[in-house]
PDB file of C-alpha atoms in Angstrom:
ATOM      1  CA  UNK A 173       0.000   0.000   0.000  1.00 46.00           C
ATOM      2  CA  UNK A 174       1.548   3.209  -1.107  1.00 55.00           C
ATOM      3  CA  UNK A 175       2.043   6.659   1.356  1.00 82.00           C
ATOM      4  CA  UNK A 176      -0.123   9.310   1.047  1.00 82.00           C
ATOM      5  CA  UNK A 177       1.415  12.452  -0.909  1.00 84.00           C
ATOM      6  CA  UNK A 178       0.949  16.030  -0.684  1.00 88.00           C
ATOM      7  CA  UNK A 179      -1.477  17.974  -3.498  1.00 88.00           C
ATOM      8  CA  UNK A 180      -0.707  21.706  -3.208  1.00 91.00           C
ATOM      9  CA  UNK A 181      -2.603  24.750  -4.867  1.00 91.00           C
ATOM     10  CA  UNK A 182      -2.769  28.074  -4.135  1.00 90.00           C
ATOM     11  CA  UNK A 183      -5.787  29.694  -3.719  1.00 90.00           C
ATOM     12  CA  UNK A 184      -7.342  33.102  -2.089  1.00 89.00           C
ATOM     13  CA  UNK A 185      -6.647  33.580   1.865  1.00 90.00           C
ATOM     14  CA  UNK A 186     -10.141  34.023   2.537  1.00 91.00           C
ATOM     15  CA  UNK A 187     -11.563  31.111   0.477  1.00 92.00           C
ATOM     16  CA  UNK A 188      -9.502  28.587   2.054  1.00 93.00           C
ATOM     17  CA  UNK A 189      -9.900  30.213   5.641  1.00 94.00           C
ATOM     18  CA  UNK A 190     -14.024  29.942   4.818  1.00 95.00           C
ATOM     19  CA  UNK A 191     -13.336  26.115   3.388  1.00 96.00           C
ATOM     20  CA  UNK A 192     -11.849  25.384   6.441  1.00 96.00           C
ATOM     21  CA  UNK A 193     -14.632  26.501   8.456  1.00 97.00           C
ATOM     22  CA  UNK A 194     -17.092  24.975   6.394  1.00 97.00           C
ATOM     23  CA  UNK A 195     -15.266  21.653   7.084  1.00 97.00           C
ATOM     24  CA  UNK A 196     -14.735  21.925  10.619  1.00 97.00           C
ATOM     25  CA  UNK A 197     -18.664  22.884  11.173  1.00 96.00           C
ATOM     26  CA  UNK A 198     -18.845  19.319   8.876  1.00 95.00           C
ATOM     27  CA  UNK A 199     -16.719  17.766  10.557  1.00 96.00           C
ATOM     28  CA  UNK A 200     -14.013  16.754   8.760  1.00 96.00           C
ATOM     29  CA  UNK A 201     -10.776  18.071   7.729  1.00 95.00           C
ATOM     30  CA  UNK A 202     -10.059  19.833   4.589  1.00 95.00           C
ATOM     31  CA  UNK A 203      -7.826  16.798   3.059  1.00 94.00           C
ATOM     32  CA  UNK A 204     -10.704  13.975   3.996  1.00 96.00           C
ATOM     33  CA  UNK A 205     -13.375  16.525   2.062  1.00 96.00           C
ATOM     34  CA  UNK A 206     -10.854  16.827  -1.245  1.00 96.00           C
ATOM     35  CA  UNK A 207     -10.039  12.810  -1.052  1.00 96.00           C
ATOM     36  CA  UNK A 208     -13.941  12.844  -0.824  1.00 96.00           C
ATOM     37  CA  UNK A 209     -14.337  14.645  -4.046  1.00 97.00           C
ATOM     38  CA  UNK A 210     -11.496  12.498  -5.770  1.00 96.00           C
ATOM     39  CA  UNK A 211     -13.003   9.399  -4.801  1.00 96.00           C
ATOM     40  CA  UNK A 212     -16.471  10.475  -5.824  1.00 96.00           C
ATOM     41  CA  UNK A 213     -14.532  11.686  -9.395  1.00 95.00           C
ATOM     42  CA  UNK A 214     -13.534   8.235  -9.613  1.00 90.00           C
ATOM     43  CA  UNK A 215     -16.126   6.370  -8.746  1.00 93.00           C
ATOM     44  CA  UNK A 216     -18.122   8.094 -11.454  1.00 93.00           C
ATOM     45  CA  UNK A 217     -15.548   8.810 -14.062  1.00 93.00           C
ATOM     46  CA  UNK A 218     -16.735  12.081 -13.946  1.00 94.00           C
ATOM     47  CA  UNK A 219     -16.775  15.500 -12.445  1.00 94.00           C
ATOM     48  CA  UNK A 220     -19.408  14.850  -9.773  1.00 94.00           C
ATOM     49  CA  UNK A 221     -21.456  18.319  -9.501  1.00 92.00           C
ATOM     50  CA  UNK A 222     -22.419  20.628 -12.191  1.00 88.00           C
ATOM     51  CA  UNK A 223     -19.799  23.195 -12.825  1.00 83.00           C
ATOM     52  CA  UNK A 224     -21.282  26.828 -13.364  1.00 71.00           C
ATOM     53  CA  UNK A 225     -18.547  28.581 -14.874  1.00 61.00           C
ATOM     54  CA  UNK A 226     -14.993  27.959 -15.592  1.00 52.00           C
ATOM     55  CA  UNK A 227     -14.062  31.445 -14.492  1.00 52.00           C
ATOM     56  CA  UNK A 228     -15.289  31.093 -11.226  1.00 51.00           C
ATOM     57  CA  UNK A 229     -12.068  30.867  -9.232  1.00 48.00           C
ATOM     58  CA  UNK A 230     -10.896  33.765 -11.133  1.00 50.00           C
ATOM     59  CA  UNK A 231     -11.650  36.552  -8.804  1.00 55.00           C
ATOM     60  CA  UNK A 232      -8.093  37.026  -7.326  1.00 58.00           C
ATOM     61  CA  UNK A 233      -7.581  39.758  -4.485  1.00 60.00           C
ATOM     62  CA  UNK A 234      -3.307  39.274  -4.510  1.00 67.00           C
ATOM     63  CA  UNK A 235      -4.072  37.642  -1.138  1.00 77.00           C
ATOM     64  CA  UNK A 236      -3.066  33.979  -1.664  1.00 81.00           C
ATOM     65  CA  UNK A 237      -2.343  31.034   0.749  1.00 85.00           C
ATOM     66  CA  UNK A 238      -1.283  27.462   0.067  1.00 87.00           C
ATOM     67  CA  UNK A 239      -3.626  24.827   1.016  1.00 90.00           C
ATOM     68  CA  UNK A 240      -1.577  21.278   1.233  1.00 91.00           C
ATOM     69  CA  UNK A 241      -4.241  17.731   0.993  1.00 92.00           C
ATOM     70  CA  UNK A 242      -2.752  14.461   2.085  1.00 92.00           C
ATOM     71  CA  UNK A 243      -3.714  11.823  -0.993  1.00 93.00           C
ATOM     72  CA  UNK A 244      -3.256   8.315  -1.922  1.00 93.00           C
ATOM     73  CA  UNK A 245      -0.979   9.122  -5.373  1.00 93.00           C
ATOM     74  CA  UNK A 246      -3.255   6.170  -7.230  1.00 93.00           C
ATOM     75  CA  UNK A 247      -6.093   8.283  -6.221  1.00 94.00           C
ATOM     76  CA  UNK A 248      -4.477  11.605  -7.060  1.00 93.00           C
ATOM     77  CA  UNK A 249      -3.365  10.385 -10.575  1.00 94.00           C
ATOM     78  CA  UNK A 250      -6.908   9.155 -11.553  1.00 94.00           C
ATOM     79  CA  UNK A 251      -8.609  12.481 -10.492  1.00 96.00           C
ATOM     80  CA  UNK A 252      -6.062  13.980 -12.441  1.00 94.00           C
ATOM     81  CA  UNK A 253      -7.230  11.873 -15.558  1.00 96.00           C
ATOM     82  CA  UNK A 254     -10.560  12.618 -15.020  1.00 96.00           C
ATOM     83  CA  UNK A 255     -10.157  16.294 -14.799  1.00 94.00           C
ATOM     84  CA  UNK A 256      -7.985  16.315 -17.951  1.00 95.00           C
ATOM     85  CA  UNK A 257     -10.881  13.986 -19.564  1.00 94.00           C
ATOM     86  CA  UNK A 258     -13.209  17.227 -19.003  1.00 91.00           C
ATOM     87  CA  UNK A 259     -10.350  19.722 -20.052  1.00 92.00           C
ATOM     88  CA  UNK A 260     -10.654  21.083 -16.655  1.00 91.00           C
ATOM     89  CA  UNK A 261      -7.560  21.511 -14.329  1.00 91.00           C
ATOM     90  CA  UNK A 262      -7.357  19.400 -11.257  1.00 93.00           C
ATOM     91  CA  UNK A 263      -6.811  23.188  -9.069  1.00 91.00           C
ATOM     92  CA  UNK A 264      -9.624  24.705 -11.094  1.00 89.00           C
ATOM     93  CA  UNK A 265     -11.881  21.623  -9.753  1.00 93.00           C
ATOM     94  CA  UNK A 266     -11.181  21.838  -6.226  1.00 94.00           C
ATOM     95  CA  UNK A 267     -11.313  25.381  -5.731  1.00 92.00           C
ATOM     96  CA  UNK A 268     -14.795  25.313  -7.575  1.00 92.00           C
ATOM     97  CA  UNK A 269     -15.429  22.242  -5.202  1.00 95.00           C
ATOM     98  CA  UNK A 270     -14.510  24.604  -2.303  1.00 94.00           C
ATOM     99  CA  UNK A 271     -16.490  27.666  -3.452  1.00 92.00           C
ATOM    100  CA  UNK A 272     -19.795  25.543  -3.981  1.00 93.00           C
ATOM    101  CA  UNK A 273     -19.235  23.642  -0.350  1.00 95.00           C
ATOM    102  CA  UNK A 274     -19.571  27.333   1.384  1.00 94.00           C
ATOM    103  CA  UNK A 275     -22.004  28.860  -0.868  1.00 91.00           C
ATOM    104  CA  UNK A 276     -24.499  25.050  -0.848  1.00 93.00           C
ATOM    105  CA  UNK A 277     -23.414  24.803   3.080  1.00 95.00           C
ATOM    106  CA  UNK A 278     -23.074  21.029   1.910  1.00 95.00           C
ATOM    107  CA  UNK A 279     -21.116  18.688  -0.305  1.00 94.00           C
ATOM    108  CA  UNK A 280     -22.097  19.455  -4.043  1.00 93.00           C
ATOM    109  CA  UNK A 281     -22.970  15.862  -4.245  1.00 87.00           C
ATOM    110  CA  UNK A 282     -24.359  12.854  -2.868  1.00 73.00           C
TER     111      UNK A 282
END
């Protein structure tokens, strides 16, 4: 069984300081909701919630932190696929992923 790795993307201070709340009111940590969102990806092949707009990480206020998620590299390189599959990059997924899980107050899927 391999390690888990890191996945690391930038993204807006305040988005990931609002993803982390969302995910601590959830309760779970910001790595187990991303592997969450892989592993749905994968078990559907697919992107699994509707995105709205490809632009809508865009918004950038020069304010930036890294966000770091533990992941099983098998599970990692799949998502990966998938994303590229959809012509969608793996960062642009998760931050959408991110921005729907505060605005919904939920998961975007089942």
């Amino acid at each position: 069984m391999s390690n888990n790795e890191y996945l690391s993307l930038k993204i807006e201070a305040q988005l990931k300081d609002d993803f982390y709340n969302f995910c601590k009111r959830s309760g779970i940590s910001a790595s187990a909701a991303v592997n969450q969102l892989a592993v749905k990806s994968f078990e559907t092949d697919s992107i699994p919630f509707v995105i709205k707009a490809l632009n809508y990480d865009l918004k950038r206020d020069g304010n930036s932190k890294r966000i770091s998620v533990r992941m099983k590299p098998e599970l990692r390189q799949g998502f990966s696929e998938i994303c590229t599959k959809k012509g969608i990059p793996m960062s642009t997924v998760i931050k959408i992923f991110m921005m729907q899980c505060i605005e919904l107050g939920r998961f975007p899927f089942n």
